[in-house]
Amino acid sequence: MEERKGFGTNFGFLMAAVGSAVGLGNIWGFPNKMGASGGFTFLIIYLILAVLCGFIVMVGELAIGRKTGKGAVAAYHALSKKFKWMGWMGILSAFFILFFYCALGGYCIKYVILNVGDLFGAGFGAEAVYAAAGDTSKSLGDVVFNTFVGSSGEAIIFGLIFVVITMLIVLGGIGGGIEKVCSVGMPALFVMLLICIVRACTLDGAVAGLKYMFVPGWAVENGIIAEAPDFLTVLSTAGGQMFFSLSLGMGAMITYGSYLHKKENLQKNALLIIIMDTMVALMAGLCVMPARFALDPAGNIGGPKLLFITMQNVFHSMGTLGPIFGILFYLLVVFAAISSSISLLEVIVAHFVDDARDAGKGDKRKPYSILAAIAAGVLCVLVCLDGLGENGIAPATLLNIEASGWSDCWLDFFDCVAEGILMPLGALLMCICIGWELGPQIVDDECCLEGNRFKSKAFFNVCVKYITPIIMILILAGQLDSFFGLGWFS
Ligand code: TRP
């Protein structure tokens, strides 16, 4: 039978796992949520939740993956009778996230090109697009964004280019594709981010951005938000963000864990992934927030519009060097998005490839990568056509209901199903499966292979049975509340 090839080095694994975790959520989600939810206090709560919940689920997923040596579906199948269907939930989540992730990844590629255009004063640059539109009543960022998402054809082309790049990397396999790309891409992302931070923090007026992010109460005092959220809301916001940002609850870490060598230390790797992901989220804030407050103080403060409208305005007002920083910034966002999308596609591909191999059909990575990419591409086209709800085909418009969290655009709809329901549910059930059905010993055994020690065993056992499931229920409730506006939290 064909051998199942895994990561060549622990560094390669770590970069791939951090790559999966570091994504769009770190760049437009974390800095804003931190600012709007209590600054430094939010960070502390985030870190506590990351330890009590993120770390536990991360170790659990890596252990399940490595123990079985299988993708999410086969892993649960091998371990549990009651929970054997859970891997499919992961595959479904992976598809739902891919639909909008690839559309946004395409936007990022387009913005690299817009800034290259500006650098050479070419007709495809953002400045030229703005001039051609002739509408000076709106900012450059707004005009360029609306022109782009309004021409769905172009958005679709870039979305599909992103799908194809993702597919080509996954086609290369774990060691040959994913590990190679992430081992170069993640350090490069880090360096580019550092350069952008230096530029952003030395702008006049940058301090306001730092205060917004770190000083508790500053956002309210300065009228950025109307009133401070209550403690429970902060808790559920931090939990939801932590959870999505660490790529948990949908089998991504099970899949990567299944390719990890038995001699590597699971506990240490889980901690490093969490530390690095949080670090990049903070660093992204140090770049985005000072720049936004210094150069586009009236602009958006979070979400896709921060990334594509406000940040483009920032580069526009930087003068001659603007395009260079624009290219650097959007390129680093492309890297962040690709390293996440490949792990999403791998969740799907790994399952079918393993299945075929076990059935003695040999290595079918190529056809399955292509098929999965086509499936992801089809609904990615829908998200591109929708253009963040600007083009009149949003779920709310089609159903003729008032737009709310889940229905104002297709991106939010897919995000709601995955991030709002499937992922937190997946992690909650995983804790119950490990804590109550299989017993936490199974994780301890896996962590202690080849002379490694699982120092946090006692902590893990208590958390996985009691503390983490309770927090997961809170996170699930918080996500349902924010997507469906149920008014449980205020
Ligand atoms: N962590 C990614 C981000 O911060 C998003 C994400 C959620 C993800 N689940 C995932 C990425 C699974 C890859 C695999 O943007």
PDB file of N, CA and C and ligand atoms in Angstrom, residues 20-26 97 101 244-247 250 252 340 343-344 423, ligand 1:
ATOM      1  N   SER A  20      -2.518  28.100   9.303  1.00  0.00           N
ATOM      2  CA  SER A  20      -3.948  27.848   9.331  1.00  0.00           C
ATOM      3  C   SER A  20      -4.634  28.812  10.290  1.00  0.00           C
ATOM      4  N   ALA A  21      -4.024  29.015  11.433  1.00  0.00           N
ATOM      5  CA  ALA A  21      -4.636  29.871  12.447  1.00  0.00           C
ATOM      6  C   ALA A  21      -4.586  31.354  12.061  1.00  0.00           C
ATOM      7  N   VAL A  22      -3.431  31.787  11.568  1.00  0.00           N
ATOM      8  CA  VAL A  22      -3.301  33.202  11.202  1.00  0.00           C
ATOM      9  C   VAL A  22      -4.033  33.433   9.891  1.00  0.00           C
ATOM     10  N   GLY A  23      -5.061  34.246   9.939  1.00  0.00           N
ATOM     11  CA  GLY A  23      -5.821  34.487   8.718  1.00  0.00           C
ATOM     12  C   GLY A  23      -6.509  35.829   8.786  1.00  0.00           C
ATOM     13  N   LEU A  24      -7.534  35.969   7.978  1.00  0.00           N
ATOM     14  CA  LEU A  24      -8.239  37.245   7.925  1.00  0.00           C
ATOM     15  C   LEU A  24      -8.782  37.638   9.295  1.00  0.00           C
ATOM     16  N   GLY A  25      -9.165  36.629  10.088  1.00  0.00           N
ATOM     17  CA  GLY A  25      -9.701  36.901  11.420  1.00  0.00           C
ATOM     18  C   GLY A  25      -8.733  37.680  12.293  1.00  0.00           C
ATOM     19  N   ASN A  26      -7.444  37.390  12.147  1.00  0.00           N
ATOM     20  CA  ASN A  26      -6.447  38.109  12.946  1.00  0.00           C
ATOM     21  C   ASN A  26      -6.351  39.563  12.526  1.00  0.00           C
ATOM     22  N   ILE A  97     -16.549  27.693   5.036  1.00  0.00           N
ATOM     23  CA  ILE A  97     -15.559  28.764   5.211  1.00  0.00           C
ATOM     24  C   ILE A  97     -14.848  29.034   3.888  1.00  0.00           C
ATOM     25  N   TYR A 101     -13.921  32.504   2.120  1.00  0.00           N
ATOM     26  CA  TYR A 101     -12.491  32.779   2.255  1.00  0.00           C
ATOM     27  C   TYR A 101     -11.834  32.976   0.887  1.00  0.00           C
ATOM     28  N   PHE A 244     -12.454  31.009  16.445  1.00  0.00           N
ATOM     29  CA  PHE A 244     -12.335  31.082  14.984  1.00  0.00           C
ATOM     30  C   PHE A 244     -10.875  31.278  14.611  1.00  0.00           C
ATOM     31  N   SER A 245     -10.198  32.151  15.358  1.00  0.00           N
ATOM     32  CA  SER A 245      -8.827  32.485  15.019  1.00  0.00           C
ATOM     33  C   SER A 245      -7.897  31.276  15.134  1.00  0.00           C
ATOM     34  N   LEU A 246      -8.179  30.372  16.060  1.00  0.00           N
ATOM     35  CA  LEU A 246      -7.286  29.216  16.209  1.00  0.00           C
ATOM     36  C   LEU A 246      -7.681  28.050  15.309  1.00  0.00           C
ATOM     37  N   SER A 247      -8.636  28.260  14.426  1.00  0.00           N
ATOM     38  CA  SER A 247      -9.064  27.213  13.472  1.00  0.00           C
ATOM     39  C   SER A 247      -9.533  25.950  14.185  1.00  0.00           C
ATOM     40  N   MET A 250     -13.329  22.155  13.725  1.00  0.00           N
ATOM     41  CA  MET A 250     -13.806  21.640  12.442  1.00  0.00           C
ATOM     42  C   MET A 250     -12.816  20.676  11.783  1.00  0.00           C
ATOM     43  N   ALA A 252      -9.530  20.830  11.324  1.00  0.00           N
ATOM     44  CA  ALA A 252      -8.291  21.277  10.675  1.00  0.00           C
ATOM     45  C   ALA A 252      -7.079  20.793  11.463  1.00  0.00           C
ATOM     46  N   SER A 340      -4.347  29.718   5.289  1.00  0.00           N
ATOM     47  CA  SER A 340      -5.563  29.214   5.921  1.00  0.00           C
ATOM     48  C   SER A 340      -6.389  28.388   4.938  1.00  0.00           C
ATOM     49  N   SER A 343      -5.309  24.831   4.418  1.00  0.00           N
ATOM     50  CA  SER A 343      -5.635  23.880   5.492  1.00  0.00           C
ATOM     51  C   SER A 343      -7.115  23.517   5.445  1.00  0.00           C
ATOM     52  N   LEU A 344      -7.947  24.441   4.986  1.00  0.00           N
ATOM     53  CA  LEU A 344      -9.367  24.130   4.827  1.00  0.00           C
ATOM     54  C   LEU A 344      -9.569  23.083   3.736  1.00  0.00           C
ATOM     55  N   MET A 423     -18.812  25.102  14.073  1.00  0.00           N
ATOM     56  CA  MET A 423     -17.516  25.021  14.758  1.00  0.00           C
ATOM     57  C   MET A 423     -17.624  24.958  16.283  1.00  0.00           C
TER      58      MET A 423
HETATM   59  N1  TRP B   1      -8.242  30.912  11.665  1.00  0.00           N
HETATM   60  C1  TRP B   1      -8.642  31.556  10.462  1.00  0.00           C
HETATM   61  C2  TRP B   1      -8.582  33.070  10.636  1.00  0.00           C
HETATM   62  O1  TRP B   1      -8.221  33.574  11.649  1.00  0.00           O
HETATM   63  C3  TRP B   1     -10.004  31.154  10.010  1.00  0.00           C
HETATM   64  C4  TRP B   1     -10.352  29.714  10.148  1.00  0.00           C
HETATM   65  C5  TRP B   1     -11.296  29.199  10.914  1.00  0.00           C
HETATM   66  C6  TRP B   1      -9.717  28.630   9.560  1.00  0.00           C
HETATM   67  N2  TRP B   1     -11.284  27.842  10.835  1.00  0.00           N
HETATM   68  C7  TRP B   1     -10.347  27.465  10.024  1.00  0.00           C
HETATM   69  C8  TRP B   1      -8.657  28.534   8.723  1.00  0.00           C
HETATM   70  C9  TRP B   1      -9.904  26.234   9.655  1.00  0.00           C
HETATM   71  C10 TRP B   1      -8.228  27.290   8.349  1.00  0.00           C
HETATM   72  C11 TRP B   1      -8.836  26.150   8.818  1.00  0.00           C
HETATM   73  O2  TRP B   1      -8.914  33.789   9.741  1.00  0.00           O
END
